[in-house]
Short mmCIF file of C-alpha atoms in Angstrom, two decimals:
data_model
loop_
_atom_site.label_atom_id
_atom_site.label_comp_id
_atom_site.label_asym_id
_atom_site.label_seq_id
_atom_site.Cartn_x
_atom_site.Cartn_y
_atom_site.Cartn_z
CA UNK V 27 -32.05 -8.13 64.97
CA UNK V 28 -33.50 -5.38 62.77
CA UNK V 29 -31.48 -2.24 62.24
CA UNK V 30 -32.46 0.95 64.15
CA UNK V 31 -34.30 3.33 61.71
CA UNK V 32 -33.07 6.33 63.65
CA UNK V 33 -29.49 5.24 63.12
CA UNK V 34 -30.22 4.69 59.47
CA UNK V 35 -31.66 8.21 59.13
CA UNK V 36 -28.75 9.85 60.98
CA UNK V 37 -26.06 8.24 58.82
CA UNK V 38 -27.76 6.87 55.69
CA UNK V 39 -24.67 6.74 53.50
CA UNK V 40 -22.47 5.04 56.13
CA UNK V 41 -25.19 2.55 57.04
CA UNK V 42 -25.96 1.69 53.41
CA UNK V 43 -22.28 1.22 52.64
CA UNK V 44 -21.80 -0.98 55.68
CA UNK V 45 -24.79 -3.17 54.81
CA UNK V 46 -23.60 -3.44 51.23
CA UNK V 47 -20.19 -4.65 52.38
CA UNK V 48 -21.82 -7.22 54.68
CA UNK V 49 -23.98 -8.54 51.84
CA UNK V 50 -21.02 -8.69 49.44
CA UNK V 51 -18.92 -10.57 51.99
CA UNK V 52 -21.75 -13.05 52.58
CA UNK V 53 -22.15 -13.65 48.86
CA UNK V 54 -18.40 -14.10 48.46
CA UNK V 55 -18.21 -16.62 51.32
CA UNK V 56 -21.22 -18.49 50.01
CA UNK V 57 -19.58 -18.69 46.61
CA UNK V 58 -16.41 -20.19 48.06
CA UNK V 59 -18.39 -22.57 50.28
CA UNK V 60 -19.96 -24.12 47.20
CA UNK V 61 -16.53 -25.22 46.05
CA UNK V 62 -15.54 -26.32 49.56
CA UNK V 63 -18.66 -28.44 49.87
CA UNK V 64 -18.08 -29.99 46.44
CA UNK V 65 -14.61 -31.19 47.42
CA UNK V 66 -15.14 -31.47 51.17
CA UNK V 67 -13.65 -34.99 51.28
CA UNK V 68 -10.75 -34.29 48.92
CA UNK V 69 -7.64 -33.88 51.04
CA UNK V 70 -5.61 -32.52 48.11
CA UNK V 71 -8.01 -29.64 47.36
CA UNK V 72 -6.65 -26.19 48.17
CA UNK V 73 -8.16 -22.67 48.43
CA UNK V 74 -5.91 -19.66 48.87
CA UNK V 75 -7.53 -16.25 49.49
CA UNK V 76 -5.81 -12.88 48.92
CA UNK V 77 -6.54 -9.32 47.79
CA UNK V 78 -5.86 -7.96 44.33
CA UNK V 79 -6.14 -4.17 44.55
CA UNK V 80 -9.49 -3.57 46.22
CA UNK V 81 -10.87 -6.99 45.22
CA UNK V 82 -11.13 -10.19 47.22
CA UNK V 83 -9.68 -13.09 45.26
CA UNK V 84 -9.27 -16.83 45.71
CA UNK V 85 -7.29 -19.49 43.88
CA UNK V 86 -8.56 -23.06 43.78
CA UNK V 87 -6.42 -26.01 42.76
CA UNK V 88 -5.58 -29.65 43.44
CA UNK V 89 -2.14 -30.08 44.96
CA UNK V 90 -1.83 -33.57 43.46
CA UNK V 91 -2.10 -32.26 39.89
CA UNK V 92 -1.01 -28.61 39.83
CA UNK V 93 2.58 -27.44 39.88
CA UNK V 94 2.90 -25.21 42.96
CA UNK V 95 5.97 -23.35 41.69
CA UNK V 96 4.38 -22.53 38.33
CA UNK V 97 1.20 -21.37 40.03
CA UNK V 98 3.11 -19.04 42.35
CA UNK V 99 5.10 -17.56 39.48
CA UNK V 100 2.02 -16.89 37.38
CA UNK V 101 0.08 -15.31 40.24
CA UNK V 102 3.02 -13.13 41.24
CA UNK V 103 3.44 -12.03 37.64
CA UNK V 104 -0.27 -11.23 37.41
CA UNK V 105 -0.25 -9.19 40.62
CA UNK V 106 2.79 -7.20 39.50
CA UNK V 107 1.12 -6.36 36.19
CA UNK V 108 -2.14 -5.52 37.92
CA UNK V 109 -0.60 -3.01 40.30
CA UNK V 110 1.19 -1.34 37.40
CA UNK V 111 -2.17 -0.86 35.61
CA UNK V 112 -4.52 -0.44 38.57
CA UNK V 113 -5.63 3.04 37.46
CA UNK V 114 -7.12 1.54 34.33
CA UNK V 115 -8.57 -1.58 35.93
CA UNK V 116 -9.71 -0.46 39.35
CA UNK V 117 -12.98 1.22 38.36
CA UNK V 118 -14.17 -1.14 35.65
CA UNK V 119 -12.39 -4.47 36.11
CA UNK V 120 -13.41 -7.45 33.97
CA UNK V 121 -12.03 -10.98 33.75
CA UNK V 122 -11.15 -10.48 30.09
CA UNK V 123 -9.15 -7.33 30.94
CA UNK V 124 -7.32 -9.14 33.69
CA UNK V 125 -6.36 -11.94 31.30
CA UNK V 126 -5.30 -9.58 28.54
CA UNK V 127 -3.43 -7.00 30.61
CA UNK V 128 -2.34 -8.55 33.87
CA UNK V 129 -1.79 -12.16 32.75
CA UNK V 130 -0.62 -12.08 29.11
CA UNK V 131 0.90 -15.32 27.81
CA UNK V 132 0.06 -17.21 31.00
CA UNK V 133 -2.15 -19.80 29.34
CA UNK V 134 -5.37 -18.41 30.82
CA UNK V 135 -8.98 -18.63 29.70
CA UNK V 136 -12.19 -17.12 31.07
CA UNK V 137 -15.00 -19.51 31.94
CA UNK V 138 -18.43 -18.36 33.18
CA UNK V 139 -20.15 -21.64 34.01
CA UNK V 140 -19.42 -23.05 37.47
CA UNK V 141 -19.65 -26.67 36.33
CA UNK V 142 -17.06 -25.97 33.63
CA UNK V 143 -14.81 -24.35 36.21
CA UNK V 144 -15.04 -27.49 38.35
CA UNK V 145 -14.21 -29.68 35.34
CA UNK V 146 -11.17 -27.57 34.49
CA UNK V 147 -10.01 -27.72 38.11
CA UNK V 148 -10.36 -31.50 38.08
CA UNK V 149 -8.15 -31.59 34.99
CA UNK V 150 -5.32 -29.94 36.90
CA UNK V 151 -5.82 -26.25 36.20
CA UNK V 152 -5.95 -23.53 38.85
CA UNK V 153 -9.12 -21.40 39.06
CA UNK V 154 -8.88 -17.71 39.94
CA UNK V 155 -12.10 -16.23 41.38
CA UNK V 156 -12.62 -12.48 41.90
CA UNK V 157 -15.27 -11.02 44.17
CA UNK V 158 -18.06 -9.31 42.27
CA UNK V 159 -17.20 -10.89 38.93
CA UNK V 160 -19.11 -13.87 37.60
CA UNK V 161 -17.10 -16.90 36.52
CA UNK V 162 -13.39 -17.38 36.88
CA UNK V 163 -10.06 -17.61 35.12
CA UNK V 164 -8.58 -21.03 34.31
CA UNK V 165 -4.79 -21.02 34.62
CA UNK V 166 -2.76 -23.83 33.09
CA UNK V 167 -0.47 -25.11 35.85
CA UNK V 168 -0.65 -28.89 35.27
CA UNK V 169 2.34 -30.68 36.76
CA UNK V 170 4.30 -32.24 33.90
CA UNK V 171 5.57 -34.95 36.23
CA UNK V 172 2.09 -36.51 36.29
CA UNK V 173 2.50 -37.52 32.62
CA UNK V 174 4.91 -39.88 30.93
CA UNK V 175 7.35 -38.08 28.68
CA UNK V 176 7.72 -38.82 24.96
CA UNK V 177 9.38 -42.21 24.48
CA UNK V 178 9.85 -44.78 21.75
CA UNK V 179 6.66 -46.78 21.06
CA UNK V 180 6.67 -50.14 22.83
CA UNK V 181 4.30 -52.03 20.51
CA UNK V 182 5.37 -50.70 17.09
CA UNK V 183 9.14 -50.53 17.03
CA UNK V 184 11.02 -49.77 13.83
CA UNK V 185 14.67 -49.74 12.83
CA UNK V 186 14.71 -46.66 10.60
CA UNK V 187 12.47 -43.69 11.24
CA UNK V 188 11.22 -41.43 14.05
CA UNK V 189 11.41 -42.89 17.55
CA UNK V 190 8.68 -40.75 19.11
CA UNK V 191 5.47 -42.24 20.43
CA UNK V 192 2.24 -40.86 21.83
CA UNK V 193 1.87 -40.46 25.58
CA UNK V 194 -1.07 -40.26 27.98
CA UNK V 195 -1.14 -36.44 27.77
CA UNK V 196 -3.58 -35.19 25.15
CA UNK V 197 -1.77 -31.84 24.86
CA UNK V 198 1.52 -33.58 24.06
CA UNK V 199 -0.20 -35.82 21.52
CA UNK V 200 -1.82 -32.89 19.75
CA UNK V 201 1.56 -31.17 19.63
CA UNK V 202 3.23 -34.24 18.10
CA UNK V 203 0.68 -34.19 15.28
CA UNK V 204 0.67 -30.42 14.83
CA UNK V 205 4.48 -30.31 14.65
CA UNK V 206 4.54 -32.73 11.72
CA UNK V 207 1.60 -31.28 9.78
CA UNK V 208 1.77 -27.51 9.35
CA UNK V 209 -1.17 -27.52 6.97
CA UNK V 210 -3.58 -24.66 7.82
CA UNK V 211 -6.51 -27.02 7.34
CA UNK V 212 -5.49 -29.34 10.18
CA UNK V 213 -8.39 -29.22 12.65
CA UNK V 214 -9.10 -30.72 16.07
CA UNK V 215 -12.75 -30.93 17.09
CA UNK V 216 -13.33 -31.39 20.81
CA UNK V 217 -15.80 -33.81 22.43
CA UNK V 218 -16.31 -34.61 26.09
CA UNK V 219 -17.42 -38.21 26.71
CA UNK V 220 -18.11 -40.14 29.87
CA UNK V 221 -20.73 -39.08 32.42
CA UNK V 222 -18.41 -40.02 35.30
CA UNK V 223 -15.00 -39.23 33.82
CA UNK V 224 -15.66 -36.29 31.41
CA UNK V 225 -12.85 -37.51 29.15
CA UNK V 226 -11.68 -35.15 26.43
CA UNK V 227 -11.72 -36.62 22.92
CA UNK V 228 -10.44 -34.90 19.78
CA UNK V 229 -11.41 -35.66 16.19
CA UNK V 230 -8.48 -34.72 13.95
CA UNK V 231 -8.70 -34.18 10.19
CA UNK V 232 -7.39 -31.97 7.40
CA UNK V 233 -10.08 -29.74 5.92
CA UNK V 234 -10.24 -30.06 2.15
CA UNK V 235 -8.59 -33.49 2.12
CA UNK V 236 -10.91 -35.66 4.23
CA UNK V 237 -14.19 -36.86 2.76
CA UNK V 238 -17.02 -34.77 4.31
CA UNK V 239 -19.25 -37.86 4.46
CA UNK V 240 -16.72 -39.78 6.54
CA UNK V 241 -16.21 -36.76 8.77
CA UNK V 242 -19.93 -36.30 9.37
CA UNK V 243 -20.36 -40.00 10.18
CA UNK V 244 -17.55 -39.80 12.73
CA UNK V 245 -19.17 -36.77 14.36
CA UNK V 246 -22.52 -38.54 14.62
CA UNK V 247 -21.03 -41.64 16.22
CA UNK V 248 -19.00 -39.66 18.72
CA UNK V 249 -22.07 -37.58 19.61
CA UNK V 250 -24.15 -40.74 20.12
CA UNK V 251 -21.52 -42.44 22.31
CA UNK V 252 -22.71 -42.19 25.90
CA UNK V 253 -20.24 -44.12 28.08
CA UNK V 254 -20.24 -43.64 31.82
CA UNK V 255 -16.44 -43.92 31.91
CA UNK V 256 -13.75 -43.66 29.24
CA UNK V 257 -10.15 -44.44 30.14
CA UNK V 258 -8.63 -45.55 26.83
CA UNK V 259 -9.28 -45.36 23.13
CA UNK V 260 -9.92 -49.12 23.11
CA UNK V 261 -13.07 -48.54 25.17
CA UNK V 262 -14.28 -45.97 22.64
CA UNK V 263 -14.02 -48.49 19.78
CA UNK V 264 -17.03 -50.47 21.00
CA UNK V 265 -19.19 -47.35 20.85
CA UNK V 266 -18.29 -46.19 17.35
CA UNK V 267 -17.30 -49.34 15.41
CA UNK V 268 -19.56 -50.47 12.54
CA UNK V 269 -19.89 -54.08 13.68
CA UNK V 270 -18.82 -55.55 17.00
CA UNK V 271 -19.56 -59.23 16.22
CA UNK V 272 -16.46 -59.78 14.08
CA UNK V 273 -12.94 -61.08 14.79
CA UNK V 274 -11.38 -58.47 12.51
CA UNK V 275 -10.32 -55.03 13.78
CA UNK V 276 -12.37 -52.36 12.00
CA UNK V 277 -10.41 -49.41 13.42
CA UNK V 278 -6.67 -48.91 13.03
CA UNK V 279 -4.86 -48.36 16.33
CA UNK V 280 -1.37 -46.93 16.58
CA UNK V 281 0.91 -45.14 19.01
CA UNK V 282 3.13 -43.69 16.29
CA UNK V 283 2.64 -39.97 15.42
CA UNK V 284 4.15 -40.44 11.95
CA UNK V 285 1.63 -43.20 11.20
CA UNK V 286 -1.29 -41.01 12.23
CA UNK V 287 0.03 -38.09 10.18
CA UNK V 288 0.42 -40.37 7.16
CA UNK V 289 -3.22 -41.38 7.44
CA UNK V 290 -4.36 -37.77 7.86
CA UNK V 291 -2.62 -36.56 4.70
CA UNK V 292 -4.10 -39.56 2.86
CA UNK V 293 -7.62 -38.37 3.62
CA UNK V 294 -8.47 -40.20 6.84
CA UNK V 295 -9.47 -38.89 10.26
CA UNK V 296 -7.99 -39.65 13.67
CA UNK V 297 -9.49 -39.86 17.15
CA UNK V 298 -7.32 -38.96 20.15
CA UNK V 299 -8.46 -39.77 23.69
CA UNK V 300 -7.04 -38.03 26.74
CA UNK V 301 -5.16 -40.52 28.90
CA UNK V 302 -4.49 -43.00 26.08
CA UNK V 303 -1.24 -43.35 24.08
CA UNK V 304 -3.11 -45.19 21.31
CA UNK V 305 -4.78 -43.15 18.55
CA UNK V 306 -7.58 -44.43 16.32
CA UNK V 307 -7.63 -43.69 12.60
CA UNK V 308 -10.74 -44.07 10.46
CA UNK V 309 -11.84 -45.48 8.09
CA UNK V 310 -9.82 -48.70 8.05
CA UNK V 311 -9.38 -51.38 5.40
CA UNK V 312 -7.84 -54.83 5.76
CA UNK V 313 -4.64 -53.94 3.90
CA UNK V 314 -3.83 -51.18 6.41
CA UNK V 315 -2.75 -53.82 8.94
CA UNK V 316 0.06 -55.04 6.68
CA UNK V 317 1.61 -51.61 6.26
CA UNK V 318 4.11 -49.97 8.57
CA UNK V 319 5.55 -46.47 8.80
CA UNK V 320 8.97 -47.93 8.11
CA UNK V 321 7.83 -49.03 4.64
CA UNK V 322 8.19 -45.43 3.51
CA UNK V 323 11.61 -44.92 5.06
CA UNK V 324 13.21 -47.91 3.27
CA UNK V 325 13.89 -48.41 -0.47
CA UNK V 326 10.76 -49.55 -2.25
CA UNK V 327 12.18 -52.97 -3.23
CA UNK V 328 12.94 -53.81 0.39
CA UNK V 329 9.53 -52.54 1.52
CA UNK V 330 7.77 -54.63 -1.12
CA UNK V 331 9.66 -57.75 -0.05
CA UNK V 332 8.81 -57.16 3.60
CA UNK V 333 5.13 -56.74 2.75
CA UNK V 334 5.11 -60.10 0.98
CA UNK V 335 6.64 -61.60 4.12
CA UNK V 336 3.83 -60.10 6.22
CA UNK V 337 1.08 -61.50 4.00
CA UNK V 338 2.77 -64.90 3.93
CA UNK V 339 3.20 -64.88 7.70
CA UNK V 340 -0.48 -64.09 8.16
CA UNK V 341 -1.45 -67.08 6.02
CA UNK V 342 0.96 -69.34 7.92
CA UNK V 343 -0.37 -68.19 11.28
CA UNK V 344 -3.92 -68.74 10.05
CA UNK V 345 -3.70 -71.99 8.08
CA UNK V 346 -0.56 -73.98 8.91
CA UNK V 347 -1.94 -76.11 11.80
CA UNK V 348 -5.23 -76.67 9.94
CA UNK V 349 -3.41 -77.80 6.78
CA UNK V 350 -1.21 -80.19 8.78
CA UNK V 351 -4.17 -81.78 10.55
CA UNK V 352 -6.12 -82.09 7.28
CA UNK V 353 -3.18 -83.72 5.50
CA UNK V 354 -2.42 -86.19 8.31
CA UNK V 355 -6.07 -87.13 8.87
CA UNK V 356 -7.63 -87.17 5.39
CA UNK V 357 -5.07 -86.46 2.67
CA UNK V 358 -1.93 -88.44 3.43
CA UNK V 359 -1.42 -89.07 -0.31
CA UNK V 360 -0.40 -85.42 -0.68
CA UNK V 361 2.57 -85.84 1.69
CA UNK V 362 5.89 -87.00 0.19
CA UNK V 363 6.62 -90.62 1.06
CA UNK V 364 9.82 -89.98 3.02
CA UNK V 365 8.20 -87.23 5.05
CA UNK V 366 5.14 -89.41 5.69
CA UNK V 367 7.34 -92.22 7.03
CA UNK V 368 9.10 -89.74 9.33
CA UNK V 369 5.84 -88.32 10.66
CA UNK V 370 4.30 -91.79 11.11
CA UNK V 371 7.33 -93.05 13.05
CA UNK V 372 7.13 -90.04 15.39
CA UNK V 373 3.42 -90.56 15.99
CA UNK V 374 3.62 -94.34 16.44
CA UNK V 375 3.28 -94.40 20.24
CA UNK V 376 1.43 -91.14 20.85
CA UNK V 377 -1.73 -91.53 22.98
CA UNK V 378 -3.77 -88.68 21.39
CA UNK V 379 -5.10 -88.07 17.88
CA UNK V 380 -3.46 -85.28 15.92
CA UNK V 381 -6.32 -82.81 16.59
CA UNK V 382 -6.05 -83.20 20.38
CA UNK V 383 -2.28 -82.97 20.11
CA UNK V 384 -2.50 -79.69 18.17
CA UNK V 385 -5.06 -78.21 20.56
CA UNK V 386 -2.92 -79.08 23.58
CA UNK V 387 0.13 -77.38 22.08
CA UNK V 388 -1.79 -74.32 20.85
CA UNK V 389 -3.49 -73.75 24.20
CA UNK V 390 -0.20 -74.29 26.04
CA UNK V 391 1.51 -71.68 23.89
CA UNK V 392 -1.35 -69.21 24.39
CA UNK V 393 -0.95 -69.65 28.15
CA UNK V 394 2.81 -69.06 27.89
CA UNK V 395 2.26 -65.99 25.70
CA UNK V 396 -0.22 -64.46 28.14
CA UNK V 397 2.02 -65.26 31.10
CA UNK V 398 4.97 -63.57 29.39
CA UNK V 399 2.91 -60.43 28.79
CA UNK V 400 1.56 -60.19 32.35
CA UNK V 401 4.77 -61.05 34.17
CA UNK V 402 7.18 -58.27 35.19
CA UNK V 403 9.41 -57.15 32.33
CA UNK V 404 12.54 -58.49 34.02
CA UNK V 405 11.26 -62.08 33.99
CA UNK V 406 8.51 -62.06 31.34
CA UNK V 407 10.65 -62.93 28.28
CA UNK V 408 12.57 -65.49 30.32
CA UNK V 409 9.36 -67.24 31.35
CA UNK V 410 8.13 -67.37 27.75
CA UNK V 411 11.37 -68.69 26.24
CA UNK V 412 12.38 -71.08 29.01
CA UNK V 413 8.80 -72.27 29.51
CA UNK V 414 8.40 -73.02 25.81
CA UNK V 415 11.69 -74.90 25.58
CA UNK V 416 11.18 -76.88 28.76
CA UNK V 417 7.55 -77.79 28.15
CA UNK V 418 8.11 -78.59 24.47
CA UNK V 419 11.12 -80.79 25.15
CA UNK V 420 9.47 -82.52 28.09
CA UNK V 421 6.26 -83.15 26.11
CA UNK V 422 8.23 -84.79 23.27
CA UNK V 423 10.31 -86.93 25.63
CA UNK V 424 7.22 -88.00 27.55
CA UNK V 425 5.59 -89.18 24.32
CA UNK V 426 2.65 -86.74 24.49
CA UNK V 427 3.34 -84.78 21.28
CA UNK V 428 5.55 -85.28 18.25
CA UNK V 429 8.53 -83.24 17.16
CA UNK V 430 6.80 -82.11 13.99
CA UNK V 431 3.89 -80.69 16.01
CA UNK V 432 6.27 -78.64 18.14
CA UNK V 433 7.84 -77.24 14.97
CA UNK V 434 4.46 -76.37 13.44
CA UNK V 435 3.16 -74.65 16.57
CA UNK V 436 6.41 -72.72 17.03
CA UNK V 437 6.46 -71.52 13.39
CA UNK V 438 2.80 -70.56 13.62
CA UNK V 439 3.40 -68.56 16.80
CA UNK V 440 6.40 -66.74 15.34
CA UNK V 441 4.46 -65.89 12.18
CA UNK V 442 1.68 -64.31 14.23
CA UNK V 443 4.19 -61.81 15.63
CA UNK V 444 5.19 -60.52 12.18
CA UNK V 445 2.09 -58.33 11.83
CA UNK V 446 3.01 -54.67 12.55
CA UNK V 447 -0.38 -54.15 14.25
CA UNK V 448 -1.11 -56.26 17.31
CA UNK V 449 -4.89 -56.30 16.73
CA UNK V 450 -4.53 -58.35 13.55
CA UNK V 451 -2.33 -60.98 15.25
CA UNK V 452 -5.06 -61.46 17.85
CA UNK V 453 -7.60 -62.03 15.07
CA UNK V 454 -5.41 -64.66 13.40
CA UNK V 455 -5.00 -66.47 16.72
CA UNK V 456 -8.77 -66.63 17.19
CA UNK V 457 -9.54 -67.72 13.63
CA UNK V 458 -6.81 -70.36 13.72
CA UNK V 459 -8.73 -72.43 16.28
CA UNK V 460 -11.85 -72.39 14.12
CA UNK V 461 -10.01 -73.47 10.96
CA UNK V 462 -8.12 -76.10 12.94
CA UNK V 463 -11.42 -77.62 14.07
CA UNK V 464 -12.86 -77.56 10.53
CA UNK V 465 -9.74 -79.26 9.22
CA UNK V 466 -10.12 -82.05 11.77
CA UNK V 467 -13.79 -82.53 10.83
CA UNK V 468 -13.69 -82.31 7.03
CA UNK V 469 -10.08 -81.99 5.88
CA UNK V 470 -9.19 -79.52 3.14
CA UNK V 471 -12.87 -79.22 2.24
CA UNK V 472 -13.64 -77.91 5.72
CA UNK V 473 -10.67 -75.52 5.64
CA UNK V 474 -11.74 -74.15 2.25
CA UNK V 475 -15.33 -73.72 3.42
CA UNK V 476 -14.06 -71.85 6.48
CA UNK V 477 -11.93 -69.58 4.30
CA UNK V 478 -14.89 -68.86 2.02
CA UNK V 479 -17.08 -67.95 4.98
CA UNK V 480 -14.30 -65.73 6.37
CA UNK V 481 -13.78 -63.92 3.06
CA UNK V 482 -17.53 -63.50 2.59
CA UNK V 483 -17.77 -62.03 6.07
CA UNK V 484 -14.93 -59.61 5.30
CA UNK V 485 -16.69 -58.48 2.12
CA UNK V 486 -19.87 -57.77 4.09
CA UNK V 487 -18.40 -55.45 6.68
CA UNK V 488 -17.53 -51.78 6.40
CA UNK V 489 -15.57 -49.22 8.31
CA UNK V 490 -17.35 -45.85 8.44
CA UNK V 491 -19.03 -46.61 5.13
CA UNK V 492 -15.87 -47.84 3.35
CA UNK V 493 -15.74 -51.53 2.24
CA UNK V 494 -13.33 -53.41 4.50
CA UNK V 495 -11.78 -55.32 1.59
CA UNK V 496 -11.06 -52.25 -0.57
CA UNK V 497 -9.25 -51.97 -2.95
CA UNK V 498 -9.49 -55.77 -3.54
CA UNK V 499 -13.27 -55.70 -3.48
CA UNK V 500 -14.50 -53.58 -5.10
CA UNK V 501 -11.40 -53.91 -7.25
CA UNK V 502 -9.46 -50.75 -8.02
CA UNK V 503 -6.19 -51.39 -9.87
CA UNK V 504 -4.85 -47.86 -9.36
CA UNK V 505 -4.89 -48.22 -5.57
CA UNK V 506 -2.66 -51.30 -5.76
CA UNK V 507 0.41 -49.11 -6.12
CA UNK V 508 0.67 -49.14 -2.32
CA UNK V 509 -1.03 -52.38 -1.23
CA UNK V 510 0.77 -55.63 -2.08
CA UNK V 511 3.58 -53.65 -3.68
CA UNK V 512 5.11 -50.39 -2.54
CA UNK V 513 5.90 -48.31 -5.59
CA UNK V 514 8.51 -45.51 -5.37
CA UNK V 515 7.18 -42.51 -3.48
CA UNK V 516 7.34 -40.24 -6.51
CA UNK V 517 4.87 -42.54 -8.28
CA UNK V 518 2.32 -42.41 -5.44
CA UNK V 519 0.68 -39.24 -6.70
CA UNK V 520 -2.94 -39.90 -5.70
CA UNK V 521 -4.76 -40.64 -2.49
CA UNK V 522 -6.69 -43.93 -2.18
CA UNK V 523 -9.78 -43.83 -4.39
CA UNK V 524 -11.95 -45.62 -1.81
CA UNK V 525 -11.63 -42.58 0.49
CA UNK V 526 -13.18 -40.31 -2.17
CA UNK V 527 -11.12 -37.34 -1.08
CA UNK V 528 -12.11 -33.88 -2.41
CA UNK V 529 -8.43 -33.47 -3.28
CA UNK V 530 -7.49 -36.81 -4.89
CA UNK V 531 -4.04 -35.72 -6.11
CA UNK V 532 -1.58 -35.36 -3.25
CA UNK V 533 1.70 -34.63 -5.08
CA UNK V 534 1.15 -33.45 -8.65
CA UNK V 535 4.70 -32.17 -9.10
CA UNK V 536 6.51 -35.39 -8.11
CA UNK V 537 8.77 -36.79 -10.81
CA UNK V 538 11.41 -39.42 -11.43
CA UNK V 539 14.66 -38.35 -9.72
CA UNK V 540 16.83 -40.27 -12.21
CA UNK V 541 18.94 -38.18 -14.61
CA UNK V 542 17.31 -37.64 -18.01
CA UNK V 543 18.31 -39.98 -20.81
CA UNK V 544 21.03 -38.95 -23.26
CA UNK V 545 20.11 -37.75 -26.70
CA UNK V 546 21.46 -39.40 -29.80
CA UNK V 547 24.23 -36.82 -30.00
CA UNK V 548 25.55 -37.95 -26.64
CA UNK V 549 24.48 -34.88 -24.66
CA UNK V 550 21.80 -34.71 -21.99
CA UNK V 551 18.90 -32.35 -22.68
#
């Protein structure tokens, strides 16, 4: 019904003020209804309305993610500060002033865009809206109980060194890196990926150390990645990796903060994904998968010996069954006579050829390995160990496989676990079946042809522009100080040449810690 003009003329100021208040209230309610309609079917969505001075306010949050006690404390603290300064803020109140004066140190940020406010609310923050002011204030009140606390890594355990591992909280992960590297050039660039999940991704690097070309390539690939959902860093690999049709991992994955920090100071970049305890480091070369953080916490002689063991174990896991099948099928003259008689006597009454025997045992062990991983932790190791013993013993007694085949498969399986990075052990398992088949078809010739094709493939692939086989190919002798061998730390003065870092020297003042040699007179200089 239209307003009476006579009434408007008799009391113009009162009428205008009343209509203004009605319009403001309608706008305020409409603003809140937009959020209510967005989360109308979310039972854990909360809206709490109150007055702050002469302003209508509302707090929006998700009870399943926000900490109610922290939220109450921060709001109470803000209201107390506001009433103490209301003379300054009442006439000309802004969101920035409220953050700076009434909520100092509360982890707040002003956001103007409504869609960004919704995203921040979905990430567990509380949103403070004030009538008459555009946008809102994001208050950090995420419940820490929704995240796993810092624990020892489960996939990369070490004996000597830090026991901390990344968690599913991106803020905790950034803090673990920032605490170890206090370099002012350490930067974290933020990306939001996933049309349905809006997952936060950070690109970490040290300005002045990382190659700008590698950094720019990483930015381009992250910008081009358009997944609909992103839950783990492993999903991101398929969108940014150089070549997907390869059995070799082209991106280094780790859950150890010290490993990531070591790569950053060497001139590499890291990619952290919210919700994932595994961090990606780029670029990656083949030799990275034989190095562990513990190598730098042990004496260099021990570390060098352990690295040789890793390379040897990789070759055993890759070639041992193929070499055995080739020797038994085509090259028996290479086997010592006594050993040949032993193997022949064991295989005398076996119903299957050696290739079928090896495939049966390899597939059986892969099934046991997968079952042990998927079973509950309380029974998983028991199933793997007992299953292997029982099935292996029963298969030998039943005359299906020979004792020597059980030994070969067991040694091959154990060798595949030596790799400090799980991704490489998966690659060796996959390649082993191919080489095993080539050995059965053409003996050592087939195995050598398979190895040549594998090495040629490795030389053809790159990781963010860096040759995968560096520093073996192209050969760089200086980089071999920390590849097959691990020289003393004071000798490792330069960063890897294949990274082409703007700052190639990382420790120019390092020197031999041994006492200086005596002079001819018998006194030290």
